[in-house]
Tab-separated table of C-alpha atoms in Angstrom:
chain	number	residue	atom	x	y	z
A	1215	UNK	CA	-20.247	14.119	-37.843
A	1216	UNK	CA	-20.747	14.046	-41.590
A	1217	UNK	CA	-19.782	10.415	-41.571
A	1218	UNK	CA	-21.916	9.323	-38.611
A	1219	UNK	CA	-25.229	11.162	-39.965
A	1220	UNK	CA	-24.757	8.810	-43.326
A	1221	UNK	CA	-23.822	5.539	-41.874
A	1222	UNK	CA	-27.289	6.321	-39.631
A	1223	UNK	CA	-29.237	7.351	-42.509
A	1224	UNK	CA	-28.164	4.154	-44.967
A	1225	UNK	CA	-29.264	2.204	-41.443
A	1226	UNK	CA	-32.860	3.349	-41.187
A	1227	UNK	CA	-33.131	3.516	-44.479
A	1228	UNK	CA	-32.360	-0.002	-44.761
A	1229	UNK	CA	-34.779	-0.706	-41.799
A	1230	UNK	CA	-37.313	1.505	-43.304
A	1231	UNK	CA	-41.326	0.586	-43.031
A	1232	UNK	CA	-41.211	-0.836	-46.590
A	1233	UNK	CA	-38.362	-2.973	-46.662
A	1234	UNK	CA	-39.714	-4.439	-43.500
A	1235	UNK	CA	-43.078	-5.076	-44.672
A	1236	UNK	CA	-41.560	-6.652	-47.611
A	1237	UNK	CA	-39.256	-8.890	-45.786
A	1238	UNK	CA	-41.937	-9.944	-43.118
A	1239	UNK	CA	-44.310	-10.898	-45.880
A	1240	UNK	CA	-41.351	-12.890	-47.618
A	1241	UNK	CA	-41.189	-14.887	-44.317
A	1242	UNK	CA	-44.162	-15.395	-43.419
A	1243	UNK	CA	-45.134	-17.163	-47.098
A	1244	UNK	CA	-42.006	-18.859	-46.660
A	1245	UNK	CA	-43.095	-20.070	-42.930
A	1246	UNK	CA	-46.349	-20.896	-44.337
A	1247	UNK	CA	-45.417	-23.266	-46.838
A	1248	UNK	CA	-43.032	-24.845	-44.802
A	1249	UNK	CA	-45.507	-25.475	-42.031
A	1250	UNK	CA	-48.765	-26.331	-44.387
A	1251	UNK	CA	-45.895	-29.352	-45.888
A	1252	UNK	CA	-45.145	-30.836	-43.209
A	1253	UNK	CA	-46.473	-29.488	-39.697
A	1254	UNK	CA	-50.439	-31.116	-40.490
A	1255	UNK	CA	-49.804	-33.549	-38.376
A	1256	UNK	CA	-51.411	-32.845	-34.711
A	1257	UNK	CA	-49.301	-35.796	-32.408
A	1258	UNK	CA	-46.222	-35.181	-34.362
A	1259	UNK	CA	-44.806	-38.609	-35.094
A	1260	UNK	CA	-44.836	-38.087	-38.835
A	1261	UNK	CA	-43.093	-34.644	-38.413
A	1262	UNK	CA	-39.242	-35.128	-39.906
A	1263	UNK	CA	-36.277	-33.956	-37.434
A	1264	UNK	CA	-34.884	-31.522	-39.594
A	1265	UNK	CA	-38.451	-29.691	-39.907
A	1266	UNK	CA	-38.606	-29.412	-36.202
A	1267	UNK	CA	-35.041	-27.833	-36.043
A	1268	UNK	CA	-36.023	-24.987	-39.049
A	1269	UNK	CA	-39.262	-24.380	-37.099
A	1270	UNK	CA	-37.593	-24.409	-33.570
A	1271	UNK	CA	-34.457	-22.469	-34.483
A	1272	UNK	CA	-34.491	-20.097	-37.748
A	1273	UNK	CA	-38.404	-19.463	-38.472
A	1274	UNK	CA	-38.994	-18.699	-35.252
A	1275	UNK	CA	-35.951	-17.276	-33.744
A	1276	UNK	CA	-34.892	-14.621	-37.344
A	1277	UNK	CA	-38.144	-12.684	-36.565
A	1278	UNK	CA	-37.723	-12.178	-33.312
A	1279	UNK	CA	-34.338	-10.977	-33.157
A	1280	UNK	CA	-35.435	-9.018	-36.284
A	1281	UNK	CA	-38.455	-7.544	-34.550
A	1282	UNK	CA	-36.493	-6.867	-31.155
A	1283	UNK	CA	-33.622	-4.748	-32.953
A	1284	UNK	CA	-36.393	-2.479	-34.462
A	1285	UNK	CA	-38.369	-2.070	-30.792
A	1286	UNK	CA	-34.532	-1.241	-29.388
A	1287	UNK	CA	-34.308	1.223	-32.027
A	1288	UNK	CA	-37.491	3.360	-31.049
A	1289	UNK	CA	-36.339	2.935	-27.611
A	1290	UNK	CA	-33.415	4.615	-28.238
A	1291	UNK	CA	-34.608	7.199	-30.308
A	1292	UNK	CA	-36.265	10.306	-28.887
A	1293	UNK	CA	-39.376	11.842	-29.128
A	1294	UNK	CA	-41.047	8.656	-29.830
A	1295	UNK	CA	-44.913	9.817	-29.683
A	1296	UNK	CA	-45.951	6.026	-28.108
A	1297	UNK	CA	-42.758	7.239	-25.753
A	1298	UNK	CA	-39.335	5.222	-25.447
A	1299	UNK	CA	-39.984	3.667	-22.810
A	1300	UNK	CA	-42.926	1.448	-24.380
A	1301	UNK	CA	-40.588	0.281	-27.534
A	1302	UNK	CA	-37.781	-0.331	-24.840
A	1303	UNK	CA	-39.671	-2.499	-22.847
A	1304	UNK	CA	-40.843	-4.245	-25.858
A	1305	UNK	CA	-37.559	-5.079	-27.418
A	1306	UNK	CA	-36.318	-6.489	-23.921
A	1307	UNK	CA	-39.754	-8.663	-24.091
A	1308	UNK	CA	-38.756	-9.763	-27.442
A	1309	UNK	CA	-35.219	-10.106	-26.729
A	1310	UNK	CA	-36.224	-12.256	-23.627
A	1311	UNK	CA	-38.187	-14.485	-25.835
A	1312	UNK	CA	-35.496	-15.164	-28.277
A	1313	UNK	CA	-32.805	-16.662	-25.050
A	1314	UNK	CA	-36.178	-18.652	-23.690
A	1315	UNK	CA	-37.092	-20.310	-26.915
A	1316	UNK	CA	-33.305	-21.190	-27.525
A	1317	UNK	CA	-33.479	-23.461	-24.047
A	1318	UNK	CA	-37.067	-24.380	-24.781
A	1319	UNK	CA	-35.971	-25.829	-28.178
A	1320	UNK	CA	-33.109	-27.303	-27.068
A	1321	UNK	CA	-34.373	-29.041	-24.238
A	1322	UNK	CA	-36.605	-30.805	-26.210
A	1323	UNK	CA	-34.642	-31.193	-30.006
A	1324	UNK	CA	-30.521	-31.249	-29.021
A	1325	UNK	CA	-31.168	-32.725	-24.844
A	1326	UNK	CA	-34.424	-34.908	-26.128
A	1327	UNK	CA	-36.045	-33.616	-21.697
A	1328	UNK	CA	-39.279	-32.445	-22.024
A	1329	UNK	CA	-39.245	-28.898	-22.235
A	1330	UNK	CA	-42.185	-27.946	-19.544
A	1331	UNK	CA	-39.835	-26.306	-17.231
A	1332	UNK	CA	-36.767	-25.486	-18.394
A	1333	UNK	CA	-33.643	-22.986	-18.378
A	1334	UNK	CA	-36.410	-21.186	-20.914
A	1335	UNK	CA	-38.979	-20.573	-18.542
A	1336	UNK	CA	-37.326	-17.404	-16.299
A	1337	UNK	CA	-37.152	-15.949	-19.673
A	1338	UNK	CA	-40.735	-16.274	-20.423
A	1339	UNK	CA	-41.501	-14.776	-17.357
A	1340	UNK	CA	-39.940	-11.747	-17.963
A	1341	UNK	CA	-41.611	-12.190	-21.485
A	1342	UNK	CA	-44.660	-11.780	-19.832
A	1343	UNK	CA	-44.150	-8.890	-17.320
A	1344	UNK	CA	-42.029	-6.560	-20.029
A	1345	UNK	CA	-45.322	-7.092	-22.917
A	1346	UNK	CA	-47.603	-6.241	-20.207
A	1347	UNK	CA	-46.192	-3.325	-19.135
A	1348	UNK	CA	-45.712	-2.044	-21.809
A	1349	UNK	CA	-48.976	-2.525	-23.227
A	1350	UNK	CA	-50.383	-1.356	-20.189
A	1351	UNK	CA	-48.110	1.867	-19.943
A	1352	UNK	CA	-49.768	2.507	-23.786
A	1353	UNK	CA	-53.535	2.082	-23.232
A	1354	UNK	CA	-52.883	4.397	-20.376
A	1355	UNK	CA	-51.309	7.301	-22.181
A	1356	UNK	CA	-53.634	7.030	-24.646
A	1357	UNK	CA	-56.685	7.693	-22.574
A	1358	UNK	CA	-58.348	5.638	-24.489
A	1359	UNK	CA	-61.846	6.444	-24.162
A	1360	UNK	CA	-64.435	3.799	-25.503
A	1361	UNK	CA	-67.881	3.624	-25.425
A	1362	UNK	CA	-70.232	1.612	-23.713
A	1363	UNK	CA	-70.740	-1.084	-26.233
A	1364	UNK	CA	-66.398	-1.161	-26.693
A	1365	UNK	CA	-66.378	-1.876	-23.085
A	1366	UNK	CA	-69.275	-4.641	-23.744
A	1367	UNK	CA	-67.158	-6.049	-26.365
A	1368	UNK	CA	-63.944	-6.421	-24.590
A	1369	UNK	CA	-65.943	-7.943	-21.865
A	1370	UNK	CA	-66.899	-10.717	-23.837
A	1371	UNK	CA	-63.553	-11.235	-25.506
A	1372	UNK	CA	-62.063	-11.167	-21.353
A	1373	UNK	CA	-65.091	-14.038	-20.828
A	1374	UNK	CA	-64.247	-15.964	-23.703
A	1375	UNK	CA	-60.682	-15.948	-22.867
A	1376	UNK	CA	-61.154	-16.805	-18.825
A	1377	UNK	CA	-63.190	-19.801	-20.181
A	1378	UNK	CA	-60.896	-20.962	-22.845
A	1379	UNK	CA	-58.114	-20.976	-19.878
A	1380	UNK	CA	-60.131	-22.860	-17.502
A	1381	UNK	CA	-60.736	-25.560	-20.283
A	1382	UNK	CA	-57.631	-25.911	-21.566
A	1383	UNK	CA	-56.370	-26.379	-17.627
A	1384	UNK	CA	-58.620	-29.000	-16.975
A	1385	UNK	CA	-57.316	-32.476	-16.970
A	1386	UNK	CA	-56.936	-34.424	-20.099
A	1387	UNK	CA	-59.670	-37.007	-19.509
A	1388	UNK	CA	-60.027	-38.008	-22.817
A	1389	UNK	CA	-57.103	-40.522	-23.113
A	1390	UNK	CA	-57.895	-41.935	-19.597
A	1391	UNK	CA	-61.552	-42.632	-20.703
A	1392	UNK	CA	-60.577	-43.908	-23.780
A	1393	UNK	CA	-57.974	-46.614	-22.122
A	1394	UNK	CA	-60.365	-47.596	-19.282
A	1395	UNK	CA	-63.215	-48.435	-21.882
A	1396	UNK	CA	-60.769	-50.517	-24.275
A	1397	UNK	CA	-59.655	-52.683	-21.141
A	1398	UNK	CA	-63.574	-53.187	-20.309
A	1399	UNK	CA	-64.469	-53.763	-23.892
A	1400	UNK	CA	-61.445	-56.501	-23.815
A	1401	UNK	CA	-62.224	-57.884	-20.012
A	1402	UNK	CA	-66.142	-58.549	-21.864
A	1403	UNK	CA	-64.746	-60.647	-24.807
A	1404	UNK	CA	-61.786	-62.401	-22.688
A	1405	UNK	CA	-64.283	-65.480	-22.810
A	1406	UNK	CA	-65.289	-65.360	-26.350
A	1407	UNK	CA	-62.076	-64.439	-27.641
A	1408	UNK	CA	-59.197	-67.241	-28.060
A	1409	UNK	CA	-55.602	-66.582	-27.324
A	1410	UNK	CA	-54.645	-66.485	-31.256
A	1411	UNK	CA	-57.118	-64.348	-32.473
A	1412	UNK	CA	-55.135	-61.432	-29.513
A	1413	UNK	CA	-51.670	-62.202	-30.018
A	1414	UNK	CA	-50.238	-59.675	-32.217
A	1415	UNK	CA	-48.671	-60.748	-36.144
A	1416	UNK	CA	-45.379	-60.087	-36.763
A	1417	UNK	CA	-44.408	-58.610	-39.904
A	1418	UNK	CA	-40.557	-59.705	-40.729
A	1419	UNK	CA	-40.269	-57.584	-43.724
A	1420	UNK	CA	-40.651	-54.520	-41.300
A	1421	UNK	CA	-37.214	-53.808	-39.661
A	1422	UNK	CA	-37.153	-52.559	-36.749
A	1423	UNK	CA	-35.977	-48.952	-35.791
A	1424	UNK	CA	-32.668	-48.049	-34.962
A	1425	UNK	CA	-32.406	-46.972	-31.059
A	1426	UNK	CA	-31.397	-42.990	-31.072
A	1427	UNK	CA	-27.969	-43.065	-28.982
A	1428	UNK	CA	-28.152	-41.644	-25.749
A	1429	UNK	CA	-27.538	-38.147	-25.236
A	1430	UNK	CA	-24.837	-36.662	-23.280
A	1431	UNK	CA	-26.258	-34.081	-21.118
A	1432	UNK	CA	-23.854	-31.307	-19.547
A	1433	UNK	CA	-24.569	-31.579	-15.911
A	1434	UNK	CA	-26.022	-27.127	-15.513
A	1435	UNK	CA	-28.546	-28.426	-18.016
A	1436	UNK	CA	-29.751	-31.505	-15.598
A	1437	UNK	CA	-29.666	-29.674	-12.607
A	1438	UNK	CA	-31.593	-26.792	-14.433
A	1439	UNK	CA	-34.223	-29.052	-15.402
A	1440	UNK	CA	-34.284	-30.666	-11.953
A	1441	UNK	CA	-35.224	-27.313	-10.182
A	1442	UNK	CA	-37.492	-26.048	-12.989
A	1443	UNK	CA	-39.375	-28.807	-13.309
A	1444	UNK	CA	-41.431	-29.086	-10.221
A	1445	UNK	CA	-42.753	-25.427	-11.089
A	1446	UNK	CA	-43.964	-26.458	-14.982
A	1447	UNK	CA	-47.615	-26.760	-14.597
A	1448	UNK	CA	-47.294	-23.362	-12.356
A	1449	UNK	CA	-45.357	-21.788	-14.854
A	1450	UNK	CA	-47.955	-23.099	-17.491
A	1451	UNK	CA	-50.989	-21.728	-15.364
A	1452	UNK	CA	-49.092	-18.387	-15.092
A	1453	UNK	CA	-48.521	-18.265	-19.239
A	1454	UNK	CA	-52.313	-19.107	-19.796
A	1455	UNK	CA	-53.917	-15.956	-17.448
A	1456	UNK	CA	-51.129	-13.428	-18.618
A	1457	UNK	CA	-52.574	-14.359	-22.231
A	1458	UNK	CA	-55.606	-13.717	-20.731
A	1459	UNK	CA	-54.771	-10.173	-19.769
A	1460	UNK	CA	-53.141	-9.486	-22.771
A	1461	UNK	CA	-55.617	-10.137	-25.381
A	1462	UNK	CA	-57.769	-7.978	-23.126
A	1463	UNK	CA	-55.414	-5.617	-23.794
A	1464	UNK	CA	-55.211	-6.335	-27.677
A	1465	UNK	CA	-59.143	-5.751	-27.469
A	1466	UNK	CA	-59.251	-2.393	-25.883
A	1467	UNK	CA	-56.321	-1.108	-28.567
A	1468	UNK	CA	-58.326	-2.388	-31.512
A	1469	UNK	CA	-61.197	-1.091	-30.112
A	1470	UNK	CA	-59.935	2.569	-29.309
A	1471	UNK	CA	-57.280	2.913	-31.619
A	1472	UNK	CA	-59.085	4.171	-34.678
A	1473	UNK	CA	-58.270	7.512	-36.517
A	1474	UNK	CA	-54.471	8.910	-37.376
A	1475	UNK	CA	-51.115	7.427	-38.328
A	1476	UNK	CA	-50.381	6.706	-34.957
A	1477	UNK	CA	-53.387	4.197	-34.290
A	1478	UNK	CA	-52.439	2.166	-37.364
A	1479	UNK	CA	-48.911	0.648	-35.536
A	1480	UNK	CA	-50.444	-0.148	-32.386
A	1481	UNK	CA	-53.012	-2.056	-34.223
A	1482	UNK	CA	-50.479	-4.016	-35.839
A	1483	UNK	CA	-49.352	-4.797	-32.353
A	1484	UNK	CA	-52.777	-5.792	-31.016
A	1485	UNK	CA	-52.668	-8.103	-34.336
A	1486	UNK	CA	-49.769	-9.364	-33.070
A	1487	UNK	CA	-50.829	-10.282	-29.777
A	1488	UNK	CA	-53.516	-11.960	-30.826
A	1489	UNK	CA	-51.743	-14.497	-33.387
A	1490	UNK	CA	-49.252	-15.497	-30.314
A	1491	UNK	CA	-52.324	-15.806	-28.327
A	1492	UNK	CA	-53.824	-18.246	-30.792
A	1493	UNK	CA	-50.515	-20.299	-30.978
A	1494	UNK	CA	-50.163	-20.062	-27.223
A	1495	UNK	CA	-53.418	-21.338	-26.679
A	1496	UNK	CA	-53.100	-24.298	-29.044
A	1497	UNK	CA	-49.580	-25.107	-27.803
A	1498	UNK	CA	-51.004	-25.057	-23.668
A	1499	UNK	CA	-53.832	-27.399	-25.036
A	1500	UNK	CA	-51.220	-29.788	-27.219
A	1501	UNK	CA	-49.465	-30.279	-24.054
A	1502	UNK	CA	-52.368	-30.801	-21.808
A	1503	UNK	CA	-54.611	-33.217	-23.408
A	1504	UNK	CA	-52.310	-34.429	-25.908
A	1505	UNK	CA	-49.430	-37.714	-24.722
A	1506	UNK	CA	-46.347	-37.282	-26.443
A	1507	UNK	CA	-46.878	-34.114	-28.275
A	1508	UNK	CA	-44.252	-32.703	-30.268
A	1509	UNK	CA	-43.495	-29.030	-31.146
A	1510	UNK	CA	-44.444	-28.033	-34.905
A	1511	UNK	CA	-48.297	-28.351	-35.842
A	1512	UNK	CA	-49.032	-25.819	-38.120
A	1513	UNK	CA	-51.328	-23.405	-36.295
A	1514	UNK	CA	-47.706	-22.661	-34.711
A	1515	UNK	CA	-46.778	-20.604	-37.581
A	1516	UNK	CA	-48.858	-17.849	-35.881
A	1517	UNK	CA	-45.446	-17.485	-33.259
A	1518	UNK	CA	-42.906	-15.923	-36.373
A	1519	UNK	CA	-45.783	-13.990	-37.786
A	1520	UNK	CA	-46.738	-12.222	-34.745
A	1521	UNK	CA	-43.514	-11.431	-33.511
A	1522	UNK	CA	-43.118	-9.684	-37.378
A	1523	UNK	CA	-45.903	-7.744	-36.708
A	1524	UNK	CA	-44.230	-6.416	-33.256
A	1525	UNK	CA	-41.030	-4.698	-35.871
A	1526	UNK	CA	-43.757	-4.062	-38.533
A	1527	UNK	CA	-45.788	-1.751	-35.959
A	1528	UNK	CA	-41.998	-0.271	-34.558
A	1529	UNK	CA	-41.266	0.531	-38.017
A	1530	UNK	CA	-44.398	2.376	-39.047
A	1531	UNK	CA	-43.755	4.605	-35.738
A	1532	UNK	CA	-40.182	5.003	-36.735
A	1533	UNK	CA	-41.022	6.194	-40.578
A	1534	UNK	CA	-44.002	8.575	-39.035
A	1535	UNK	CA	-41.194	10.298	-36.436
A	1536	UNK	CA	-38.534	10.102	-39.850
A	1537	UNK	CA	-41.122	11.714	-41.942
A	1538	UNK	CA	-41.962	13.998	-40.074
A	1539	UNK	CA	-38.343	15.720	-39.451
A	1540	UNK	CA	-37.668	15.711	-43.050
A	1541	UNK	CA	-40.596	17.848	-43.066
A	1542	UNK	CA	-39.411	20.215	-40.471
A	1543	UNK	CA	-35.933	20.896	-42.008
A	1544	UNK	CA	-37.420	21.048	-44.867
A	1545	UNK	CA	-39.680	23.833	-43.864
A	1546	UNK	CA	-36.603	25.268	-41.528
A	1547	UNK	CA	-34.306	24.780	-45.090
A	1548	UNK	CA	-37.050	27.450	-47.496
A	1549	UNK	CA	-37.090	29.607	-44.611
């Protein structure tokens, strides 16, 4: 018993609310600068291969797994005061995210298929439902009570957010209009313009890129992507409206969560909600009205730190529950 209190002691206090905040700040400066050097870019085609793979794989991927261990561990743990249950649910949401965004990356980096609809997707899903839940099963045993002008205000943020949906689900019209008025601005000048002054100069000093080989892909993979892929845009649809709900969600937290040590974690997780809403917004509209668009622009940065902010939050629970033992057998100890 001796031996199994320490080895659980040197664990939390390895994962303790400081060291995390330390190594989530670390990261996220680290993300940044990565992302501000090379991820400016919006279409992508100046973006090097080996940025997309740190992005895809180890920036994004470390904090989740890092964020999902420290959820598991206050759903372990008893006498949670947010209750086990929520943390559990939010580690499996996290954990779920970390499998999808291995097949989402690697459809698109290691297969070169485009990743809308993928092995990725039932993952999301469950992404999704878990985050909701959980965030729902919180604002409820809270009873958190706001005022009329609260409820005003996350009205307008659930307005803003329908809208911003709607748009970014429209069809991309703007490379469509653009094509149809070059070929009527060249059909007007076919008669004034002679065939020299169109045909394109040839640079020999430019060599020509090397063709990427063809890819081998393992035949689960293609029939994966065969079946996924006529749900994409429904998938997509579905991602867009649970972000909806959930920055509702975010709204009524920030809003109602004021006062105590409690509030202050469950802020960091409306926080944290909100910066994946940002970069799942930007992403849904990339994909929509963009041709061609490639993972990595740098308002993407807002996936890794959001997901820190999900263990920063589990680990400011954890140290309130840790402190405040001490502080009974401390208090059981002098008497």
């Amino acid at each position: 018993m001796i031996h199994q209190s320490d080895s659980l002691s040197l664990w939390d206090s390895i994962l303790c609310k400081k060291n995390v905040i330390r190594f989530s700040l670390i990261w996220a400066m680290l993300s940044l600068a990565i992302y501000l050097s090379f991820g400016t870019s919006m279409q992508g085609s100046g973006r090097p291969e080996w940025y997309r793979i740190i992005t895809a794989y180890p920036i994004q991927n470390i904090p989740v797994i890092f964020s999902s261990i420290l959820c598991l561990r206050n759903g372990l743990s008893p006498r949670m005061p947010s209750g086990s249950r929520v943390w559990l649910l939010i580690g499996m949401a996290l954990f779920c995210f970390f499998v999808g965004s291995i097949f989402f990356s690697s459809w698109e980096l290691v297969w070169q298929l485009n990743s809308t609809g993928s092995l990725g997707d039932p993952f999301f899903v469950l992404f999704y439902i878990f985050l909701a839940v959980a965030m729902t099963i919180a604002v409820t045993s809270k009873r958190t009570n706001l005022n009329i002008y609260q409820w005003l205000l996350v009205g307008i943020v659930g307005v803003y957010a329908a809208s911003l949906a709607t748009l970014i689900q429209a069809p991309a019209t703007s490379i469509t209009t653009a094509s149809a008025q070059i070929q009527m601005s060249t059909s007007d000048h076919d008669n004034s313009t002679t065939p020299a002054l169109l045909a394109p100069t040839i640079d020999s000093s430019v060599k020509a890129e090397p063709e990427k080989p063809a890819v081998s892909i393992p035949s689960w993979v293609t029939a994966a992507d065969q079946f996924f892929k006529p749900y994409g845009k429904i998938l997509n649809m579905f991602y867009v409206w649970c972000d909806v709900g959930l920055i509702c969600l975010a709204a009524i937290m920030l809003s109602g969560c004021w006062g105590g040590k409690l509030s202050k974690g469950w802020r960091v997780n409306a926080q944290a909600v909100i910066c994946m809403y940002i970069a799942d917004m930007w992403y849904a509209y990339a994909n929509n009205q963009m041709s061609n668009y490639q993972s990595g622009f740098f308002l993407e940065i807002l996936w890794p730190i959001g997901l820190l902010q999900f263990g920063i939050g589990a680990a400011m629970e954890f140290d309130m529950v840790m402190s405040r033992r001490r502080q009974v057998s401390l208090t059981q100890s002098t008497t």
